[in-house]
XYZ file of C-alpha atoms in Angstrom:
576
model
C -19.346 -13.311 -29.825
C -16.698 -13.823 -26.697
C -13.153 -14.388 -27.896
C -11.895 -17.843 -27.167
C -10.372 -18.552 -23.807
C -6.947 -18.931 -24.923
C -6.820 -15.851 -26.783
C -8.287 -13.881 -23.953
C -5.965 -15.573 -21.388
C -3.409 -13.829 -23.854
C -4.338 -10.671 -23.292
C -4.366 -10.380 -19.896
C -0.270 -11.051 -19.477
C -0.861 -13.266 -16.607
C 2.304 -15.763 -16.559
C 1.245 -19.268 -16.817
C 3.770 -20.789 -14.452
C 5.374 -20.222 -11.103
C 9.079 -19.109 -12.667
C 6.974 -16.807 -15.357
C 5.164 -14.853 -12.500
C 8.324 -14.355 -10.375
C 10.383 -13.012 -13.828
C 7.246 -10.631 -14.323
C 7.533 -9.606 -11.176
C 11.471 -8.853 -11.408
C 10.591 -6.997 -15.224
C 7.983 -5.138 -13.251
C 10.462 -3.631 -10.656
C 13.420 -3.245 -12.204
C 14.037 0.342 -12.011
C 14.649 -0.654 -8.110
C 16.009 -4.487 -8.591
C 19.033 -3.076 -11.006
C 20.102 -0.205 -8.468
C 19.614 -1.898 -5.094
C 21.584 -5.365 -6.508
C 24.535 -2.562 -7.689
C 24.275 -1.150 -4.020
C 23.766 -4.214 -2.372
C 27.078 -5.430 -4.503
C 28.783 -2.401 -3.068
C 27.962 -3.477 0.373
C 29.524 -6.843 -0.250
C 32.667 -6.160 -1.428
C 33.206 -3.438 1.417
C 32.480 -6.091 3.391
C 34.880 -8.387 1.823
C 37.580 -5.489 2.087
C 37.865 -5.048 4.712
C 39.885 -7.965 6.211
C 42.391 -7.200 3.314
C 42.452 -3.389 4.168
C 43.624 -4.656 7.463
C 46.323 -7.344 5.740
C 47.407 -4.030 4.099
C 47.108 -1.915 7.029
C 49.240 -4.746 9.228
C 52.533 -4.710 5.807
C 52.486 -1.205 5.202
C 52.087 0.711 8.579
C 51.972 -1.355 11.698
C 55.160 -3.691 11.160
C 56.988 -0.834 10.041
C 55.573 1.616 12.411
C 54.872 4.016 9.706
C 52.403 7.157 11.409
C 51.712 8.580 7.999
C 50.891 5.488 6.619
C 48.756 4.697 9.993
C 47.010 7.827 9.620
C 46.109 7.396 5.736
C 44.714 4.016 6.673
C 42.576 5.241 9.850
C 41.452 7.833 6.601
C 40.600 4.609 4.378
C 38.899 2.562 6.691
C 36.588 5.359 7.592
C 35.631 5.891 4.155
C 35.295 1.767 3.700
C 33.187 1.810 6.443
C 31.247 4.937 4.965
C 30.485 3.183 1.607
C 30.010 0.068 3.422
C 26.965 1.853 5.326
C 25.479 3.789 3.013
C 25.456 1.316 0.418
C 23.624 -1.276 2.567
C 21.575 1.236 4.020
C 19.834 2.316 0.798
C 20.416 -1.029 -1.424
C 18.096 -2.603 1.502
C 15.431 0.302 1.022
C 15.350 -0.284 -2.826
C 14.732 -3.930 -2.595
C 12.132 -3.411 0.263
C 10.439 -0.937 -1.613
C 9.882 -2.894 -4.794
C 8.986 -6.182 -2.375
C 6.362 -4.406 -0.821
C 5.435 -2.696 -3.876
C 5.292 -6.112 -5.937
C 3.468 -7.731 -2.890
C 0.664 -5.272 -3.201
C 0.307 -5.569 -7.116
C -0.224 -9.549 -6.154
C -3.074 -8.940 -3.884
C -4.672 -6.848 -5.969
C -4.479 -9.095 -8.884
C -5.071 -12.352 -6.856
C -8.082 -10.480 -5.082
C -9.551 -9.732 -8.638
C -9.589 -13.669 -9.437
C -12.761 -14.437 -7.109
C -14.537 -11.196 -7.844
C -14.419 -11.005 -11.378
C -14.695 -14.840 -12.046
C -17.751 -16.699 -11.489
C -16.109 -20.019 -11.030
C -12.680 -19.204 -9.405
C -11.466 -21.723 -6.524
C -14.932 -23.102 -6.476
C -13.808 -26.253 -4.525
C -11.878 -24.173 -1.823
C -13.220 -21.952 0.883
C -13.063 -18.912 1.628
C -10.618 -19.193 4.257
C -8.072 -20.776 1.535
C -8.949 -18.453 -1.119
C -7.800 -15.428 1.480
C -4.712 -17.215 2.416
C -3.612 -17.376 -1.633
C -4.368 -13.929 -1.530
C -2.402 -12.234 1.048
C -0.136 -15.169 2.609
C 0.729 -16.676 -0.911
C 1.386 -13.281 -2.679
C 3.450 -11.160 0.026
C 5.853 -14.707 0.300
C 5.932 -14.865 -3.772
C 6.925 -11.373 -3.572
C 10.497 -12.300 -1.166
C 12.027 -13.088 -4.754
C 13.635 -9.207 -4.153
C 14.902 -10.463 -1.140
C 16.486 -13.137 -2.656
C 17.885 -11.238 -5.793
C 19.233 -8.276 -3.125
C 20.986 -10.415 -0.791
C 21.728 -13.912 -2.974
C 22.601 -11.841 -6.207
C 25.303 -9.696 -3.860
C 26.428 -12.670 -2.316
C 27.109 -14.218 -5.138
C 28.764 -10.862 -6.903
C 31.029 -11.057 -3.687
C 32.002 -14.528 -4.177
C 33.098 -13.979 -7.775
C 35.000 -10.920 -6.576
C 36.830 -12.738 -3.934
C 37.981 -15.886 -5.664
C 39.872 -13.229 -8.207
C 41.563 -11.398 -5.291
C 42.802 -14.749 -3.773
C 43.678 -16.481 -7.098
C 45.849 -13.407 -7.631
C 47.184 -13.644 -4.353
C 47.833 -17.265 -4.183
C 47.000 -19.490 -7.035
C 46.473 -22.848 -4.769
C 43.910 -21.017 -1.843
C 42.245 -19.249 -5.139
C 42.089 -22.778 -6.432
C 40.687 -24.318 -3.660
C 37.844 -22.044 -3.041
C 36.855 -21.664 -6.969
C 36.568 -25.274 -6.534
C 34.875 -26.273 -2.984
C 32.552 -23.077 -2.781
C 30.653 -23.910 -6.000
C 30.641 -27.787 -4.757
C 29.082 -26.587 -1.329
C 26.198 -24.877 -3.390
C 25.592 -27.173 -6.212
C 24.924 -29.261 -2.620
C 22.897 -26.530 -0.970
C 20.296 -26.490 -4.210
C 20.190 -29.785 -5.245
C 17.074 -30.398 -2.434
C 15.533 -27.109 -3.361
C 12.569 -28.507 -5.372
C 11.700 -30.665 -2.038
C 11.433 -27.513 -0.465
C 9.668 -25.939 -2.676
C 7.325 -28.898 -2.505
C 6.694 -29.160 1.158
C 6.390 -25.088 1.380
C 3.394 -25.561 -1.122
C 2.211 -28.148 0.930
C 2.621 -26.101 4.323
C 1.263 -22.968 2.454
C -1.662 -25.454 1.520
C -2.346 -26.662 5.360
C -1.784 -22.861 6.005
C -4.895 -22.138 4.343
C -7.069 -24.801 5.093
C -6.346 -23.932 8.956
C -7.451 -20.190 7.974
C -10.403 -21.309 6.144
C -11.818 -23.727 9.271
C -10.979 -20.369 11.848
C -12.991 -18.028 9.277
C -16.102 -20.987 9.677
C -15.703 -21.107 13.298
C -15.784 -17.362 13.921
C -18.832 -16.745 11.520
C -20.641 -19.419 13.558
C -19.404 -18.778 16.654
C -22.732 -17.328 18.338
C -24.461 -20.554 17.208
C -21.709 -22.972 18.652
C -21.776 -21.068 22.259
C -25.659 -20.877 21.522
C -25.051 -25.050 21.035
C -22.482 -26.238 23.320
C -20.354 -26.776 20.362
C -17.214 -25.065 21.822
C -14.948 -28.077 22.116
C -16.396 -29.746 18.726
C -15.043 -26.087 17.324
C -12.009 -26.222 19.130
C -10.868 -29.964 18.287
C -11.461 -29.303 14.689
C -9.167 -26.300 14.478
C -6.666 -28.178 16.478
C -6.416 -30.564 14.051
C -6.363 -28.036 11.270
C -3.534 -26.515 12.768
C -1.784 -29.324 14.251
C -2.164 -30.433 10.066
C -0.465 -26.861 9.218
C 2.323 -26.889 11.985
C 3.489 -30.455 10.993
C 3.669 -29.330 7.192
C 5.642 -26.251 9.184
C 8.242 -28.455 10.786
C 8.702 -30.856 7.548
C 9.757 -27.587 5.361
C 11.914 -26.224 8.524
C 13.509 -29.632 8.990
C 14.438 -29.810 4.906
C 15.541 -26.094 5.281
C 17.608 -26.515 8.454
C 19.386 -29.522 6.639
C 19.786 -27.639 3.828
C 21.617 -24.553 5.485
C 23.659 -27.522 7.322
C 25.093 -28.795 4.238
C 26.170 -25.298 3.239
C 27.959 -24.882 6.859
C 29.731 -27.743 6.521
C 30.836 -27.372 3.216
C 32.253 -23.938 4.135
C 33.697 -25.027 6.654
C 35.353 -27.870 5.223
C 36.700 -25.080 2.487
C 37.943 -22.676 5.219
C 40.180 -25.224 6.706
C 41.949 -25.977 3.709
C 42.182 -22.667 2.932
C 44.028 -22.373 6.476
C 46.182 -25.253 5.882
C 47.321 -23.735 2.442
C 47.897 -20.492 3.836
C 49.885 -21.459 6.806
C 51.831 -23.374 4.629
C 52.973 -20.368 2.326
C 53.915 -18.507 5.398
C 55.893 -20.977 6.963
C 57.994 -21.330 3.325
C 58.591 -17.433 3.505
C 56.287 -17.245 0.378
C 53.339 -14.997 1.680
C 54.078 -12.275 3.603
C 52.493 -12.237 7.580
C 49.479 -8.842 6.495
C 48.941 -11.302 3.346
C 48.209 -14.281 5.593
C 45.691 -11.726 7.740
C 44.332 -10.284 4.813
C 43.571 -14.172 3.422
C 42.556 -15.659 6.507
C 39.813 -12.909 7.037
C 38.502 -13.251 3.284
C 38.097 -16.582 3.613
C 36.266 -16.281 6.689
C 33.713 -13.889 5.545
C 33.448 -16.294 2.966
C 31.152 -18.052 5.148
C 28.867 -14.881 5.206
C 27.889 -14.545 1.717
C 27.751 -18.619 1.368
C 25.067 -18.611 4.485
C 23.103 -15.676 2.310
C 22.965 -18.242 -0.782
C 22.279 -21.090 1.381
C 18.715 -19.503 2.794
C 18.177 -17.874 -0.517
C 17.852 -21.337 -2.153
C 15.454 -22.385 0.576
C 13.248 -18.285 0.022
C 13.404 -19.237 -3.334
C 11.457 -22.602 -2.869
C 8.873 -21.108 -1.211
C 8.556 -18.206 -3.164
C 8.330 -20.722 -5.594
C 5.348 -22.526 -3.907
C 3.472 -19.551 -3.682
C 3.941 -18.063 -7.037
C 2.330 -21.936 -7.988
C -0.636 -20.917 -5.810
C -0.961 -17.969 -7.601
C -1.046 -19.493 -11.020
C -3.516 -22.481 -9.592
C -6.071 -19.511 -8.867
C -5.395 -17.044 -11.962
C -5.872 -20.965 -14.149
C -8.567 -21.758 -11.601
C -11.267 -19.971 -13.606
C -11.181 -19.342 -17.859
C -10.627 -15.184 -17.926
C -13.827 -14.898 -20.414
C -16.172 -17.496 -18.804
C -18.576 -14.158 -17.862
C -18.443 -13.476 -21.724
C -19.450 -10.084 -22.934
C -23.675 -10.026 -23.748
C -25.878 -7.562 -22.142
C -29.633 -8.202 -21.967
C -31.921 -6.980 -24.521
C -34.851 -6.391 -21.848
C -36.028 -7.907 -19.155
C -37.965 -11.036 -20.439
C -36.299 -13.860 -17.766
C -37.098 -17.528 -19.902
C -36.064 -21.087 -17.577
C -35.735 -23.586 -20.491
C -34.942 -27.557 -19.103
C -32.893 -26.277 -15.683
C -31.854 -29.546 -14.352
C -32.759 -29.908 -10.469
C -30.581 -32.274 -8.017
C -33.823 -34.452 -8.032
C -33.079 -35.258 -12.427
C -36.547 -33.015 -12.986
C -36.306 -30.334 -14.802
C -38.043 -26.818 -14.949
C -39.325 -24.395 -16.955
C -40.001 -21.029 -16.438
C -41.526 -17.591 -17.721
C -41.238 -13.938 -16.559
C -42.793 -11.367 -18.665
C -41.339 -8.043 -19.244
C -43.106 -5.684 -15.986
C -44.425 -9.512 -14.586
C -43.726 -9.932 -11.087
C -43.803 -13.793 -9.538
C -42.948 -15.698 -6.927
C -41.395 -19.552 -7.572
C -42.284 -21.461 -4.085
C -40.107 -24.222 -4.280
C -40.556 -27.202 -1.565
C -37.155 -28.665 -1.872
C -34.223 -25.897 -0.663
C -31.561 -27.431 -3.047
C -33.756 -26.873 -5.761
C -34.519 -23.635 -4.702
C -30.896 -22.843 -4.646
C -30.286 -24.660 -7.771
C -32.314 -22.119 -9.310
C -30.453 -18.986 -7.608
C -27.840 -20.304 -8.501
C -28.324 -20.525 -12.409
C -29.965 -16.931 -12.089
C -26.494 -15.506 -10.934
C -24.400 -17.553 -13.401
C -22.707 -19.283 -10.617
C -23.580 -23.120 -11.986
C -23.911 -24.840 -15.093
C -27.503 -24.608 -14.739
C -26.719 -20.860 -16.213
C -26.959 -22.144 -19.894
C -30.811 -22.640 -19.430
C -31.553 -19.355 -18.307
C -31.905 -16.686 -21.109
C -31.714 -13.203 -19.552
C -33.196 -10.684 -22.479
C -32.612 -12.681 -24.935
C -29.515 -14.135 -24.149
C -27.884 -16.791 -22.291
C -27.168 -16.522 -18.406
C -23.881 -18.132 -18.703
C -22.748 -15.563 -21.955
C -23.577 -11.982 -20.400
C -20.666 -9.731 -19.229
C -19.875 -9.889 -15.569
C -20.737 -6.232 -14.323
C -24.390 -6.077 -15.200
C -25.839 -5.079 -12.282
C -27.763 -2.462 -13.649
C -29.912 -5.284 -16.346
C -29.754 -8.263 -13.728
C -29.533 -8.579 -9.882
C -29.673 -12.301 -7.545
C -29.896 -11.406 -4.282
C -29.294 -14.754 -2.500
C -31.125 -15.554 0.841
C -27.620 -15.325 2.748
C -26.921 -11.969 3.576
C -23.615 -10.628 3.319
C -22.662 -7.029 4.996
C -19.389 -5.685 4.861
C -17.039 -3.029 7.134
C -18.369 0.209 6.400
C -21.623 2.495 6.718
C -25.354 1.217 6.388
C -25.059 3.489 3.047
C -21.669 2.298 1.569
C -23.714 -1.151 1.994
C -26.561 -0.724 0.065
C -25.015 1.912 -2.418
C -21.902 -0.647 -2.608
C -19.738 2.258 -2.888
C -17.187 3.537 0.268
C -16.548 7.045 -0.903
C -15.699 7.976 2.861
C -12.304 8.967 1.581
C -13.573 11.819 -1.018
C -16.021 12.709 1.776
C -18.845 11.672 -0.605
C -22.203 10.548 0.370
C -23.946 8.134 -1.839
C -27.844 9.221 -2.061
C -30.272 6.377 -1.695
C -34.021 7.072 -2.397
C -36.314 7.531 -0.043
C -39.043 4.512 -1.944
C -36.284 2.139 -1.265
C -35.537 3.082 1.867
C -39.322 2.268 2.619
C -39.620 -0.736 0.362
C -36.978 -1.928 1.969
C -38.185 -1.133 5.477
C -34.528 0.459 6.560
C -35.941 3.638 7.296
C -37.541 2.310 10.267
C -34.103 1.033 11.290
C -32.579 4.438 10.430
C -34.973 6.416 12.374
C -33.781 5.095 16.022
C -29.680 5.429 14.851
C -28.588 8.418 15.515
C -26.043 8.385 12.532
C -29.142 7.365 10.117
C -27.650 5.656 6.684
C -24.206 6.679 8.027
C -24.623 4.089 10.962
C -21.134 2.096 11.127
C -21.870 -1.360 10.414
C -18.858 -3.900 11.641
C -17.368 -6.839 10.254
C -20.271 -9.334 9.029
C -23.087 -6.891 10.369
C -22.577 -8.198 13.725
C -24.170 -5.007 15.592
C -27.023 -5.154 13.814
C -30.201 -8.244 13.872
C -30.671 -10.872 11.340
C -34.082 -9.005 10.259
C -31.929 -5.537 10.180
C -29.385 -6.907 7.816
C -31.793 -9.017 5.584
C -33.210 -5.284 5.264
C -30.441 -3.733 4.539
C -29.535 -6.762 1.675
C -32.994 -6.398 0.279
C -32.336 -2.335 0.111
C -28.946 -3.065 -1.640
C -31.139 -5.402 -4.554
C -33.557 -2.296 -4.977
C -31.083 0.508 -4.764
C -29.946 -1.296 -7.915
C -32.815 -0.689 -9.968
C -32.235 -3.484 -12.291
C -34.354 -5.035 -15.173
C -34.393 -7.898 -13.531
C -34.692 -8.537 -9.985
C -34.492 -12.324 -8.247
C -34.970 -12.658 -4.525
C -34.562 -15.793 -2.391
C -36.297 -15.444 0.291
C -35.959 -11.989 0.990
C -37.848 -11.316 4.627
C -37.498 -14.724 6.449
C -36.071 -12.937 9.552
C -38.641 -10.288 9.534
C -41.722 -10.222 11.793
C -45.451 -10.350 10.042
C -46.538 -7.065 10.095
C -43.018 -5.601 8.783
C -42.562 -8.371 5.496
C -46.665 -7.616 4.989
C -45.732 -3.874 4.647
C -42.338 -4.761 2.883
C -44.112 -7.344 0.024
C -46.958 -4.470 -0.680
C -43.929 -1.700 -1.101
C -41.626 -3.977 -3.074
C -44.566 -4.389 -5.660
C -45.126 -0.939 -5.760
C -41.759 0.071 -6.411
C -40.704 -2.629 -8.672
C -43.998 -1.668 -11.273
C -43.528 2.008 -10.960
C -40.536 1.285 -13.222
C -41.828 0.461 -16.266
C -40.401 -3.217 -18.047
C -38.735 -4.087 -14.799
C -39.136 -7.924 -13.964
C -39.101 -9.650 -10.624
C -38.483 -12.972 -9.298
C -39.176 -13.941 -5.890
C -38.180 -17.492 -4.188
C -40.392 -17.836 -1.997
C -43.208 -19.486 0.431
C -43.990 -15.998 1.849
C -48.053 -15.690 1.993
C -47.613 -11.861 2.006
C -45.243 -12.017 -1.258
C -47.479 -14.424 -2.555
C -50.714 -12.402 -1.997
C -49.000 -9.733 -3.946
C -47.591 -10.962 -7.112
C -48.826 -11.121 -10.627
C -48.892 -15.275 -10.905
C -47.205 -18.271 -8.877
C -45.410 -21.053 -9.893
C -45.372 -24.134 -7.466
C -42.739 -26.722 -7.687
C -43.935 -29.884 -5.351
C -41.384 -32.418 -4.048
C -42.555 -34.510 -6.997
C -44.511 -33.800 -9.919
C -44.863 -30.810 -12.395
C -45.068 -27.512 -11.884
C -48.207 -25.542 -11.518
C -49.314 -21.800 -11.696
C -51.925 -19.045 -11.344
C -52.717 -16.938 -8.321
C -52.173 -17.988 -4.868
C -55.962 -18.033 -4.547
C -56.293 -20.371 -7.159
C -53.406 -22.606 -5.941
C -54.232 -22.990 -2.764
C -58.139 -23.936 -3.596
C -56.879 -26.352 -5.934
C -53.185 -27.867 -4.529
C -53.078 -29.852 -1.369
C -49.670 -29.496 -1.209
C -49.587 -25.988 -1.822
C -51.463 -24.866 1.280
C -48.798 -27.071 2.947
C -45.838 -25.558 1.748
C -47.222 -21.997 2.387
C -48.896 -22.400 5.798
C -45.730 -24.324 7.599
């Protein structure tokens, strides 16, 4: 039995919300967050030294035209501005390192949500799912940004309020008191802009997800004259994303206005308090430098916490995202069964049209389902892979569809009637292993090879099975790559094989030669069963027994001599 959903949801350590994925995050790089916030500290109180090494510089060797003292200051500075480098310099690679390390760990975790999960996102596209999976997790992962330059910033604050209270209790007073005021200001509107980033980041994806559509079809829509209908629907998709764009920069620009203004309010009165001492002969004239120049690099670390607050609201947003998709799908929905056999049983599968079927395939039995309705036919494929509730009435060896363990491919194989090719070799496609790193070369038999009728394709490329194949298969046909898909299902060698429609892009002659191979190599293994959904009249001739499902009615079966002497309908469905 599968452990409940809770439990395994447990023991996977995914974080449940937003704020628990960025403090894994933070516990997952903290041998680089603790010494690049020290550093980055470092470089923000050199920075805030400066102006009162020069307030020192102006009492202790200018006024009194002291050279020795000149000279030892020249001496300090240097080494200020030394430190002051260095420290930056290297605090900044630390916190880099672990954002770009954490923003990789996020891809690769998002990225295993729709591969390993059946049902992940099922309501988005593609395009959005992509967008959660590298926009959404490289901005989730600007939290080190945030911690590096807001956690400094705010380090420096703390460290100049002390120097100036000991200096001069009223200007310490008056900046302990407006500079938290000006950011209790600066985050009160952060969960707005966290809000309208997740809604931008939203509009971000569905404007990806509408450009991925229009490039897969774009042949058809220049084949079409469907150009501008393509173009006026991304416009709109984008024009959708760039207005969710300008909302969040209008909240953050009005955010980082507040913060000016409440700095600036704060410097002033720090200026009027100052000048004040001075003119009463109680603070000397390097003093006055040294707290005039503090208290405008105040601004400085006061901007940094301003646009932190707004990174943090959409790092925020996109950490949501990526708990939406890892909650998307339960972690043990795949469950953990593997097929005793290959006896395939279809007990009451419910079709869009409220029928429902039934269906047998014997251990070694080979037949072909020739559905006349295409939902129900992908209704069916769709149970088969475990991809719809339907899954529950399929029993694969003995067990439920919906309860076997996700990486099965070697017991049970759906190949779907949409082909999908990927970047790579016509090898790493059907072997579904790129080894071109380790130089490897995946061997693929020979049988499937001609089963699959790819040899024929291989014997004009010069590069054979090593022929590059681009992004979707685009330099190749629609028969070459329906090949090459049907070669991937064989090269599997499973115990059970189901194929929708496997040579509909393939001339005569070639799917004749193809359905005789096919039946040849699927019973030279002994036990294997196969499944073909189809209305192919050489895959029908070839089969062990076919099942018809009419528009309305039952189901019938025997050979596709017998069916078509005795079904009306059947001779229609097959002949069209």
């Amino acid at each position: 039995m599968s452990a409940p959903t809770s439990t395994r949801r447990q023991d996977t350590g995914i974080p449940s919300t937003a704020n628990g994925l960025l403090l894994r995050a933070i516990g997952r790089r903290k041998r680089l967050v603790g010494p690049g916030l020290v550093l980055m500290t470092m470089w923000q109180l050199c920075e805030a030294l400066v102006p009162i090494a020069i307030g020192v510089i102006v009492d202790r060797a200018i006024i009194p035209l002291d050279a020795t003292a000149m000279l030892w200051s020249v001496l300090g500075l240097i080494a200020l501005f030394t430190v002051l480098s260095l420290s930056y310099r290297f605090g900044a690679r630390l916190s880099n390192r672990a954002l770009q390390e954490e923003a990789h760990d996020l891809r690769v975790e998002a990225t295993r949500v729709p591969l390993t999960r059946r049902r992940a996102m099922d309501d988005a596209s593609s395009g959005d799912v992509l967008s959660v999976c590298s926009a959404d997790a490289d901005v989730a992962a600007l939290v080190f940004r945030q911690i590096a330059l807001g956690g400094s910033a705010l380090i420096g604050i703390v460290g100049i309020s002390a120097y100036l209270l000991w200096t001069d209790l009223l200007v310490g007073l008056i900046v302990l008191i407006g500079v938290p005021l000006s950011l209790v200001l600066v985050a009160l509107p952060s969960r707005v802009i966290s809000r309208h980033s997740t809604a931008q980041q939203t509009a971000i994806g569905m404007a990806s997800s509408r450009a991925t559509d229009i490039m897969t079809g774009l042949r058809v829509l220049k084949a079409g004259g469907g150009e501008r209908w393509a173009a006026e629907q991304y416009r709109d998709a984008s024009r959708a994303a760039a207005d969710a764009g300008i909302v969040t920069a209008e909240r953050t620009g009005r955010v980082q206005g507040i913060g000016s203004l409440g700095m600036a309010v704060v410097l002033a009165l720090v200026l009027l308090a100052a000048g004040y001492r001075v003119l009463s002969g109680e603070m000397a004239i390097g003093t006055l430098v040294s707290v005039v120049g503090v208290a405008v690099f105040f601004e400085e670390p006061v901007r940094l916490i301003t646009a932190m607050v707004s990174i943090f609201a959409r790092s925020h947003g996109a950490a949501q995202r990526l708990v939406d998709l890892q909650a998307s799908a339960p972690v043990d929905e795949s469950g953990s069964e593997v097929p005793e056999g290959s006896h395939l049983q279809v007990s009451g599968l419910e079709l869009p049209d409220g029928r429902e079927l039934d269906l047998e395939v014997a251990a070694g039995e080979i037949v072909a389902l020739v559905v006349e309705q295409p939902a129900a036919a992908d209704a069916v494929t769709l149970a088969m892979a475990g991809h719809s509730d339907g899954a529950d009435a399929v029993l694969v060896g003995g067990h439920r569809r919906s309860s076997l363990a996700a990486a099965i491919a070697d017991h049970v194989v759906v190949a779907p009637h949409r082909v999908d090719l990927f970047v790579g070799t016509i090898r790493s496609n059907i072997a579904m292993r790129h080894d071109g790193e380790a130089h490897v070369r995946v061997p693929v038999s020979d049988d499937v090879l001609r089963a699959s009728a790819v040899a024929e394709i291989i014997e004009h490329l010069p590069d054979g099975l090593d022929h590059v194949v681009q992004e979707g298969g685009r330099n190749l046909s629609g028969g070459q790559r329906q090949r090459i898909a049907l070669a991937r299902a064989l090269h599997a060698d499973p115990d059970v094989l189901v194929l929708h429609d496997p040579t509909s892009a393939v001339d005569a002659v070639t799917e004749w030669e193809i359905a005789q191979a096919v039946r040849r190599l699927r019973t030279s293994r002994p036990g294997r069963s196969t499944l073909i959904v189809t209305s192919s009249p050489p895959f029908l001739a070839t089969v062990d027994r076919v099942v018809h499902l009419p528009r309305s009615g039952e189901t019938h079966s025997g050979t596709h001599l017998e069916l078509r002497e005795s079904s009306a309908s059947y001779r229609t469905a097959v002949d069209r």
